[in-house]
């Protein structure tokens, strides 16, 4: 059930010069939130920001009735969010979209991400572990300094890392990590830049592994009304915010 609420900020923490973790608390019980869903945030204090900003839900802290947003600072809107303080409020429409596939006991799922694309994988990894599945995280970054929340990912599953400069984990890209040849997986879920997701989808298809991707099209309304997030699929054009953001790769028209 969607809610439009002012949520109180309990913490604003820089994890990286370009990324801030914002924790939001509701004064009422949170609705059911599926891993992979997102919020639309109304940004105040930015004269150039007229539309809401879509942000993946990074984590749901049920004990404290909080949702976490991992925000990449890319424009005036997100930078205005980073200037907020504990005690301030954010007007949020949530939860939106369709999330990752429901976790199943006993399955082994590879979760691949990099940059802000790691954000929804933390909550999904938690959900997988809670039902008795085994999440395996494969996280990519340009350098060691760009890696975030590794301690939290490690709580829920094995963590493998690639960095382009070799300062942490294996040197190279996520699709080159040795874990891909050493272990087998029942499913793959990935989020991040499209070229990286296409590469992961190509690996999954070549190895007959079911794969889903979380698209990052610009989503202004979050409800399928503005039509700015349209993606071509095998069934025609659909709004990513409403039909996604998570799609099975077999439903997309990517050339893989």
PDB file of C-alpha atoms in Angstrom:
ATOM      1  CA  UNK A   1       0.000   0.000   0.000  1.00  0.00           C
ATOM      2  CA  UNK A   2       1.480   3.335  -1.095  1.00  0.00           C
ATOM      3  CA  UNK A   3       1.950   6.120   1.431  1.00  0.00           C
ATOM      4  CA  UNK A   4       2.652   9.824   1.004  1.00  0.00           C
ATOM      5  CA  UNK A   5       4.260  10.984   4.222  1.00  0.00           C
ATOM      6  CA  UNK A   6       6.689  13.351   5.843  1.00  0.00           C
ATOM      7  CA  UNK A   7       9.369  11.107   7.328  1.00  0.00           C
ATOM      8  CA  UNK A   8      11.737  12.383   9.997  1.00  0.00           C
ATOM      9  CA  UNK A   9      15.454  12.213   9.297  1.00  0.00           C
ATOM     10  CA  UNK A  10      17.336  10.395  12.049  1.00  0.00           C
ATOM     11  CA  UNK A  11      20.761  10.379  10.414  1.00  0.00           C
ATOM     12  CA  UNK A  12      22.674  11.865   7.471  1.00  0.00           C
ATOM     13  CA  UNK A  13      26.041  10.174   6.979  1.00  0.00           C
ATOM     14  CA  UNK A  14      28.585  10.627   4.223  1.00  0.00           C
ATOM     15  CA  UNK A  15      29.900   7.190   3.226  1.00  0.00           C
ATOM     16  CA  UNK A  16      31.932   8.676   0.382  1.00  0.00           C
ATOM     17  CA  UNK A  17      32.443  12.196  -1.013  1.00  0.00           C
ATOM     18  CA  UNK A  18      29.734  11.416  -3.593  1.00  0.00           C
ATOM     19  CA  UNK A  19      27.370   9.258  -1.519  1.00  0.00           C
ATOM     20  CA  UNK A  20      25.290   9.991   1.555  1.00  0.00           C
ATOM     21  CA  UNK A  21      23.199   7.578   3.625  1.00  0.00           C
ATOM     22  CA  UNK A  22      19.935   9.114   4.853  1.00  0.00           C
ATOM     23  CA  UNK A  23      17.864   7.279   7.449  1.00  0.00           C
ATOM     24  CA  UNK A  24      14.154   8.120   7.650  1.00  0.00           C
ATOM     25  CA  UNK A  25      11.796   7.216  10.483  1.00  0.00           C
ATOM     26  CA  UNK A  26       8.025   6.849  10.265  1.00  0.00           C
ATOM     27  CA  UNK A  27       5.768   7.632  13.213  1.00  0.00           C
ATOM     28  CA  UNK A  28       3.496   4.787  12.064  1.00  0.00           C
ATOM     29  CA  UNK A  29       4.168   1.195  11.087  1.00  0.00           C
ATOM     30  CA  UNK A  30       5.872   0.951   7.713  1.00  0.00           C
ATOM     31  CA  UNK A  31       3.889  -0.679   4.909  1.00  0.00           C
ATOM     32  CA  UNK A  32       5.131  -3.908   3.356  1.00  0.00           C
ATOM     33  CA  UNK A  33       8.238  -3.068   1.347  1.00  0.00           C
ATOM     34  CA  UNK A  34       9.689  -5.507  -1.171  1.00  0.00           C
ATOM     35  CA  UNK A  35      13.413  -5.539  -1.925  1.00  0.00           C
ATOM     36  CA  UNK A  36      14.024  -3.587  -5.119  1.00  0.00           C
ATOM     37  CA  UNK A  37      11.229  -1.076  -4.621  1.00  0.00           C
ATOM     38  CA  UNK A  38      11.943   2.650  -4.473  1.00  0.00           C
ATOM     39  CA  UNK A  39      10.691   5.982  -3.146  1.00  0.00           C
ATOM     40  CA  UNK A  40       9.973   9.340  -4.791  1.00  0.00           C
ATOM     41  CA  UNK A  41      11.332  12.211  -2.721  1.00  0.00           C
ATOM     42  CA  UNK A  42      10.137  15.816  -2.843  1.00  0.00           C
ATOM     43  CA  UNK A  43      13.219  18.010  -2.686  1.00  0.00           C
ATOM     44  CA  UNK A  44      13.030  21.355  -0.914  1.00  0.00           C
ATOM     45  CA  UNK A  45      15.702  24.038  -1.037  1.00  0.00           C
ATOM     46  CA  UNK A  46      16.674  23.550  -4.694  1.00  0.00           C
ATOM     47  CA  UNK A  47      15.354  26.162  -7.095  1.00  0.00           C
ATOM     48  CA  UNK A  48      16.197  24.003 -10.132  1.00  0.00           C
ATOM     49  CA  UNK A  49      14.513  20.826  -8.846  1.00  0.00           C
ATOM     50  CA  UNK A  50      10.825  20.689  -9.772  1.00  0.00           C
ATOM     51  CA  UNK A  51      10.158  16.950  -9.941  1.00  0.00           C
ATOM     52  CA  UNK A  52      10.466  14.292  -7.269  1.00  0.00           C
ATOM     53  CA  UNK A  53      13.636  12.219  -7.232  1.00  0.00           C
ATOM     54  CA  UNK A  54      13.515   8.396  -7.365  1.00  0.00           C
ATOM     55  CA  UNK A  55      15.777   6.703  -4.805  1.00  0.00           C
ATOM     56  CA  UNK A  56      16.196   2.955  -4.252  1.00  0.00           C
ATOM     57  CA  UNK A  57      15.382   1.638  -0.804  1.00  0.00           C
ATOM     58  CA  UNK A  58      18.705   0.505   0.580  1.00  0.00           C
ATOM     59  CA  UNK A  59      17.517  -1.135   3.806  1.00  0.00           C
ATOM     60  CA  UNK A  60      14.417  -1.492   5.962  1.00  0.00           C
ATOM     61  CA  UNK A  61      15.090  -1.380   9.703  1.00  0.00           C
ATOM     62  CA  UNK A  62      11.870  -2.819  11.073  1.00  0.00           C
ATOM     63  CA  UNK A  63      13.042  -2.619  14.684  1.00  0.00           C
ATOM     64  CA  UNK A  64      13.469   1.165  14.462  1.00  0.00           C
ATOM     65  CA  UNK A  65      10.718   1.700  11.868  1.00  0.00           C
ATOM     66  CA  UNK A  66      13.242   3.231   9.456  1.00  0.00           C
ATOM     67  CA  UNK A  67      14.045   3.098   5.769  1.00  0.00           C
ATOM     68  CA  UNK A  68      17.526   3.905   4.493  1.00  0.00           C
ATOM     69  CA  UNK A  69      18.296   5.743   1.269  1.00  0.00           C
ATOM     70  CA  UNK A  70      21.768   5.601  -0.281  1.00  0.00           C
ATOM     71  CA  UNK A  71      21.901   8.800  -2.326  1.00  0.00           C
ATOM     72  CA  UNK A  72      24.448   9.595  -5.033  1.00  0.00           C
ATOM     73  CA  UNK A  73      25.175  13.314  -5.287  1.00  0.00           C
ATOM     74  CA  UNK A  74      24.738  14.011  -8.987  1.00  0.00           C
ATOM     75  CA  UNK A  75      22.763  17.266  -9.201  1.00  0.00           C
ATOM     76  CA  UNK A  76      21.139  20.115  -7.325  1.00  0.00           C
ATOM     77  CA  UNK A  77      18.315  17.932  -5.979  1.00  0.00           C
ATOM     78  CA  UNK A  78      20.451  15.219  -4.425  1.00  0.00           C
ATOM     79  CA  UNK A  79      22.932  17.783  -3.083  1.00  0.00           C
ATOM     80  CA  UNK A  80      20.058  19.605  -1.403  1.00  0.00           C
ATOM     81  CA  UNK A  81      19.075  16.311   0.242  1.00  0.00           C
ATOM     82  CA  UNK A  82      22.626  15.878   1.523  1.00  0.00           C
ATOM     83  CA  UNK A  83      22.418  19.276   3.254  1.00  0.00           C
ATOM     84  CA  UNK A  84      19.522  18.127   5.424  1.00  0.00           C
ATOM     85  CA  UNK A  85      20.070  17.452   9.101  1.00  0.00           C
ATOM     86  CA  UNK A  86      18.843  15.116  11.795  1.00  0.00           C
ATOM     87  CA  UNK A  87      15.345  16.211  12.798  1.00  0.00           C
ATOM     88  CA  UNK A  88      14.432  17.579   9.370  1.00  0.00           C
ATOM     89  CA  UNK A  89      11.697  15.929   7.304  1.00  0.00           C
ATOM     90  CA  UNK A  90      11.467  14.557   3.786  1.00  0.00           C
ATOM     91  CA  UNK A  91       8.181  14.183   1.939  1.00  0.00           C
ATOM     92  CA  UNK A  92       8.240  10.677   0.486  1.00  0.00           C
ATOM     93  CA  UNK A  93       5.905   8.646  -1.741  1.00  0.00           C
ATOM     94  CA  UNK A  94       6.561   4.933  -1.163  1.00  0.00           C
ATOM     95  CA  UNK A  95       6.872   2.029  -1.733  1.00  0.00           C
ATOM     96  CA  UNK A  96       6.821   2.160  -5.521  1.00  0.00           C
ATOM     97  CA  UNK A  97       7.425  -0.309  -8.345  1.00  0.00           C
ATOM     98  CA  UNK A  98       7.901  -4.050  -8.420  1.00  0.00           C
ATOM     99  CA  UNK A  99      10.846  -5.597  -6.637  1.00  0.00           C
ATOM    100  CA  UNK A 100      13.111  -8.589  -7.059  1.00  0.00           C
ATOM    101  CA  UNK A 101      11.749 -12.123  -7.272  1.00  0.00           C
ATOM    102  CA  UNK A 102      10.438 -13.537  -4.008  1.00  0.00           C
ATOM    103  CA  UNK A 103      13.262 -15.336  -2.200  1.00  0.00           C
ATOM    104  CA  UNK A 104      13.033 -19.114  -1.913  1.00  0.00           C
ATOM    105  CA  UNK A 105      14.556 -21.318   0.752  1.00  0.00           C
ATOM    106  CA  UNK A 106      17.692 -23.151  -0.291  1.00  0.00           C
ATOM    107  CA  UNK A 107      18.472 -21.277  -3.487  1.00  0.00           C
ATOM    108  CA  UNK A 108      21.827 -19.626  -4.082  1.00  0.00           C
ATOM    109  CA  UNK A 109      21.525 -16.143  -5.569  1.00  0.00           C
ATOM    110  CA  UNK A 110      24.327 -14.001  -6.949  1.00  0.00           C
ATOM    111  CA  UNK A 111      23.765 -10.273  -6.352  1.00  0.00           C
ATOM    112  CA  UNK A 112      25.931  -8.060  -8.577  1.00  0.00           C
ATOM    113  CA  UNK A 113      26.282  -4.311  -8.165  1.00  0.00           C
ATOM    114  CA  UNK A 114      28.555  -1.308  -8.220  1.00  0.00           C
ATOM    115  CA  UNK A 115      28.335   2.340  -7.230  1.00  0.00           C
ATOM    116  CA  UNK A 116      24.817   3.362  -6.248  1.00  0.00           C
ATOM    117  CA  UNK A 117      23.703   0.098  -7.884  1.00  0.00           C
ATOM    118  CA  UNK A 118      24.631  -1.721  -4.685  1.00  0.00           C
ATOM    119  CA  UNK A 119      21.839   0.092  -2.829  1.00  0.00           C
ATOM    120  CA  UNK A 120      18.859  -2.274  -3.336  1.00  0.00           C
ATOM    121  CA  UNK A 121      21.015  -5.396  -3.026  1.00  0.00           C
ATOM    122  CA  UNK A 122      21.521  -4.989   0.726  1.00  0.00           C
ATOM    123  CA  UNK A 123      17.816  -5.287   1.561  1.00  0.00           C
ATOM    124  CA  UNK A 124      17.427  -8.146  -0.922  1.00  0.00           C
ATOM    125  CA  UNK A 125      20.343  -9.999   0.611  1.00  0.00           C
ATOM    126  CA  UNK A 126      18.745  -9.649   4.034  1.00  0.00           C
ATOM    127  CA  UNK A 127      15.438 -10.986   2.706  1.00  0.00           C
ATOM    128  CA  UNK A 128      17.162 -13.955   1.076  1.00  0.00           C
ATOM    129  CA  UNK A 129      18.959 -14.907   4.272  1.00  0.00           C
ATOM    130  CA  UNK A 130      15.791 -14.569   6.342  1.00  0.00           C
ATOM    131  CA  UNK A 131      14.045 -17.311   4.317  1.00  0.00           C
ATOM    132  CA  UNK A 132      17.027 -19.661   4.283  1.00  0.00           C
ATOM    133  CA  UNK A 133      18.443 -18.794   0.868  1.00  0.00           C
ATOM    134  CA  UNK A 134      22.133 -18.028   0.323  1.00  0.00           C
ATOM    135  CA  UNK A 135      22.992 -14.598  -1.083  1.00  0.00           C
ATOM    136  CA  UNK A 136      26.435 -14.105  -2.604  1.00  0.00           C
ATOM    137  CA  UNK A 137      27.471 -10.506  -3.248  1.00  0.00           C
ATOM    138  CA  UNK A 138      29.759  -9.520  -6.120  1.00  0.00           C
ATOM    139  CA  UNK A 139      30.529  -5.818  -5.838  1.00  0.00           C
ATOM    140  CA  UNK A 140      32.546  -3.740  -8.281  1.00  0.00           C
ATOM    141  CA  UNK A 141      34.189  -0.337  -7.937  1.00  0.00           C
ATOM    142  CA  UNK A 142      36.860   1.770  -9.568  1.00  0.00           C
ATOM    143  CA  UNK A 143      39.017   1.763  -6.437  1.00  0.00           C
ATOM    144  CA  UNK A 144      38.958   0.592  -2.817  1.00  0.00           C
ATOM    145  CA  UNK A 145      37.807   4.033  -1.650  1.00  0.00           C
ATOM    146  CA  UNK A 146      34.573   3.666  -3.658  1.00  0.00           C
ATOM    147  CA  UNK A 147      33.367   0.556  -1.789  1.00  0.00           C
ATOM    148  CA  UNK A 148      30.564   1.065   0.726  1.00  0.00           C
ATOM    149  CA  UNK A 149      28.660  -0.873   3.416  1.00  0.00           C
ATOM    150  CA  UNK A 150      30.895  -3.935   3.165  1.00  0.00           C
ATOM    151  CA  UNK A 151      30.363  -4.781   6.831  1.00  0.00           C
ATOM    152  CA  UNK A 152      26.593  -4.866   6.329  1.00  0.00           C
ATOM    153  CA  UNK A 153      26.785  -6.992   3.193  1.00  0.00           C
ATOM    154  CA  UNK A 154      29.035  -9.385   5.099  1.00  0.00           C
ATOM    155  CA  UNK A 155      26.293  -9.943   7.703  1.00  0.00           C
ATOM    156  CA  UNK A 156      24.065 -11.593   5.118  1.00  0.00           C
ATOM    157  CA  UNK A 157      26.348 -13.460   2.737  1.00  0.00           C
ATOM    158  CA  UNK A 158      29.768 -13.981   1.199  1.00  0.00           C
ATOM    159  CA  UNK A 159      31.207 -10.836  -0.383  1.00  0.00           C
ATOM    160  CA  UNK A 160      33.474 -10.822  -3.435  1.00  0.00           C
ATOM    161  CA  UNK A 161      35.015  -7.637  -4.803  1.00  0.00           C
ATOM    162  CA  UNK A 162      36.566  -6.322  -7.977  1.00  0.00           C
ATOM    163  CA  UNK A 163      38.257  -2.959  -8.386  1.00  0.00           C
ATOM    164  CA  UNK A 164      39.462  -1.564 -11.671  1.00  0.00           C
ATOM    165  CA  UNK A 165      42.812  -0.567 -10.162  1.00  0.00           C
ATOM    166  CA  UNK A 166      43.267  -3.721  -8.071  1.00  0.00           C
ATOM    167  CA  UNK A 167      43.361  -1.917  -4.708  1.00  0.00           C
ATOM    168  CA  UNK A 168      40.776  -4.320  -3.238  1.00  0.00           C
ATOM    169  CA  UNK A 169      39.681  -7.797  -4.273  1.00  0.00           C
ATOM    170  CA  UNK A 170      40.443  -8.945  -7.807  1.00  0.00           C
ATOM    171  CA  UNK A 171      41.538  -6.459 -10.448  1.00  0.00           C
ATOM    172  CA  UNK A 172      39.096  -5.935 -13.288  1.00  0.00           C
ATOM    173  CA  UNK A 173      35.342  -5.912 -13.762  1.00  0.00           C
ATOM    174  CA  UNK A 174      32.670  -7.949 -11.977  1.00  0.00           C
ATOM    175  CA  UNK A 175      32.158 -10.242 -14.986  1.00  0.00           C
ATOM    176  CA  UNK A 176      35.842 -11.202 -14.767  1.00  0.00           C
ATOM    177  CA  UNK A 177      35.804 -12.343 -11.120  1.00  0.00           C
ATOM    178  CA  UNK A 178      36.934 -15.918 -10.537  1.00  0.00           C
ATOM    179  CA  UNK A 179      33.893 -16.721  -8.377  1.00  0.00           C
ATOM    180  CA  UNK A 180      31.858 -16.923 -11.588  1.00  0.00           C
ATOM    181  CA  UNK A 181      33.801 -19.991 -12.683  1.00  0.00           C
ATOM    182  CA  UNK A 182      34.305 -21.534  -9.243  1.00  0.00           C
ATOM    183  CA  UNK A 183      30.697 -21.536  -8.031  1.00  0.00           C
ATOM    184  CA  UNK A 184      27.254 -22.165  -9.509  1.00  0.00           C
ATOM    185  CA  UNK A 185      24.131 -20.099  -8.891  1.00  0.00           C
ATOM    186  CA  UNK A 186      20.393 -20.635  -9.132  1.00  0.00           C
ATOM    187  CA  UNK A 187      19.671 -17.012 -10.046  1.00  0.00           C
ATOM    188  CA  UNK A 188      21.414 -13.686 -10.635  1.00  0.00           C
ATOM    189  CA  UNK A 189      20.116 -10.226  -9.729  1.00  0.00           C
ATOM    190  CA  UNK A 190      21.964  -7.063 -10.672  1.00  0.00           C
ATOM    191  CA  UNK A 191      21.696  -3.287 -10.494  1.00  0.00           C
ATOM    192  CA  UNK A 192      23.966  -0.520 -11.729  1.00  0.00           C
ATOM    193  CA  UNK A 193      25.086   1.147 -14.955  1.00  0.00           C
ATOM    194  CA  UNK A 194      23.459  -0.381 -18.030  1.00  0.00           C
ATOM    195  CA  UNK A 195      26.736  -1.553 -19.673  1.00  0.00           C
ATOM    196  CA  UNK A 196      27.596  -3.523 -16.529  1.00  0.00           C
ATOM    197  CA  UNK A 197      24.094  -5.031 -16.311  1.00  0.00           C
ATOM    198  CA  UNK A 198      24.227  -6.005 -19.988  1.00  0.00           C
ATOM    199  CA  UNK A 199      27.534  -7.766 -19.366  1.00  0.00           C
ATOM    200  CA  UNK A 200      26.082  -9.612 -16.364  1.00  0.00           C
ATOM    201  CA  UNK A 201      22.983 -10.539 -18.384  1.00  0.00           C
ATOM    202  CA  UNK A 202      25.202 -11.838 -21.175  1.00  0.00           C
ATOM    203  CA  UNK A 203      27.074 -14.065 -18.699  1.00  0.00           C
ATOM    204  CA  UNK A 204      23.791 -15.327 -17.237  1.00  0.00           C
ATOM    205  CA  UNK A 205      22.324 -16.130 -20.643  1.00  0.00           C
ATOM    206  CA  UNK A 206      25.479 -17.926 -21.780  1.00  0.00           C
ATOM    207  CA  UNK A 207      25.322 -20.103 -18.669  1.00  0.00           C
ATOM    208  CA  UNK A 208      21.511 -20.615 -18.673  1.00  0.00           C
ATOM    209  CA  UNK A 209      21.074 -18.857 -15.324  1.00  0.00           C
ATOM    210  CA  UNK A 210      17.826 -16.920 -14.729  1.00  0.00           C
ATOM    211  CA  UNK A 211      18.667 -13.243 -14.374  1.00  0.00           C
ATOM    212  CA  UNK A 212      16.842 -10.085 -13.394  1.00  0.00           C
ATOM    213  CA  UNK A 213      18.026  -6.498 -13.675  1.00  0.00           C
ATOM    214  CA  UNK A 214      16.952  -3.342 -11.862  1.00  0.00           C
ATOM    215  CA  UNK A 215      16.748  -0.499 -14.384  1.00  0.00           C
ATOM    216  CA  UNK A 216      17.696   3.071 -13.540  1.00  0.00           C
ATOM    217  CA  UNK A 217      15.655   5.004 -16.115  1.00  0.00           C
ATOM    218  CA  UNK A 218      14.719   8.532 -15.066  1.00  0.00           C
ATOM    219  CA  UNK A 219      11.429   8.264 -13.153  1.00  0.00           C
ATOM    220  CA  UNK A 220       9.755  11.596 -12.465  1.00  0.00           C
ATOM    221  CA  UNK A 221       6.356  10.603 -11.089  1.00  0.00           C
ATOM    222  CA  UNK A 222       6.791   6.983  -9.987  1.00  0.00           C
ATOM    223  CA  UNK A 223       3.227   6.135 -10.999  1.00  0.00           C
ATOM    224  CA  UNK A 224       3.408   5.618 -14.770  1.00  0.00           C
ATOM    225  CA  UNK A 225       1.762   8.932 -15.655  1.00  0.00           C
ATOM    226  CA  UNK A 226       4.586  11.079 -17.049  1.00  0.00           C
ATOM    227  CA  UNK A 227       5.950   8.457 -19.505  1.00  0.00           C
ATOM    228  CA  UNK A 228       9.557   9.598 -19.134  1.00  0.00           C
ATOM    229  CA  UNK A 229      10.834   6.186 -18.001  1.00  0.00           C
ATOM    230  CA  UNK A 230       9.522   4.073 -20.888  1.00  0.00           C
ATOM    231  CA  UNK A 231      11.507   0.941 -21.756  1.00  0.00           C
ATOM    232  CA  UNK A 232      11.022  -1.260 -24.795  1.00  0.00           C
ATOM    233  CA  UNK A 233      10.197  -4.878 -23.923  1.00  0.00           C
ATOM    234  CA  UNK A 234       9.128  -7.962 -25.842  1.00  0.00           C
ATOM    235  CA  UNK A 235       5.543  -7.063 -24.931  1.00  0.00           C
ATOM    236  CA  UNK A 236       5.844  -3.435 -26.069  1.00  0.00           C
ATOM    237  CA  UNK A 237       6.778  -0.206 -24.319  1.00  0.00           C
ATOM    238  CA  UNK A 238       6.227  -0.103 -20.560  1.00  0.00           C
ATOM    239  CA  UNK A 239       6.866   2.380 -17.755  1.00  0.00           C
ATOM    240  CA  UNK A 240       9.811   1.243 -15.661  1.00  0.00           C
ATOM    241  CA  UNK A 241       8.435   2.893 -12.528  1.00  0.00           C
ATOM    242  CA  UNK A 242       5.212   0.872 -12.710  1.00  0.00           C
ATOM    243  CA  UNK A 243       6.139  -2.406 -14.417  1.00  0.00           C
ATOM    244  CA  UNK A 244       9.672  -2.438 -13.007  1.00  0.00           C
ATOM    245  CA  UNK A 245      12.187  -1.319 -12.030  1.00  0.00           C
ATOM    246  CA  UNK A 246      13.114  -5.015 -11.874  1.00  0.00           C
ATOM    247  CA  UNK A 247      12.769  -7.046 -15.072  1.00  0.00           C
ATOM    248  CA  UNK A 248      13.700 -10.545 -16.155  1.00  0.00           C
ATOM    249  CA  UNK A 249      16.237 -10.224 -18.955  1.00  0.00           C
ATOM    250  CA  UNK A 250      14.029 -12.400 -21.171  1.00  0.00           C
ATOM    251  CA  UNK A 251      11.425  -9.631 -21.125  1.00  0.00           C
ATOM    252  CA  UNK A 252      13.825  -6.974 -22.434  1.00  0.00           C
ATOM    253  CA  UNK A 253      15.020  -6.372 -25.983  1.00  0.00           C
ATOM    254  CA  UNK A 254      18.679  -6.002 -25.047  1.00  0.00           C
ATOM    255  CA  UNK A 255      21.148  -7.446 -27.540  1.00  0.00           C
ATOM    256  CA  UNK A 256      22.850 -10.031 -25.369  1.00  0.00           C
TER     257      UNK A 256
END
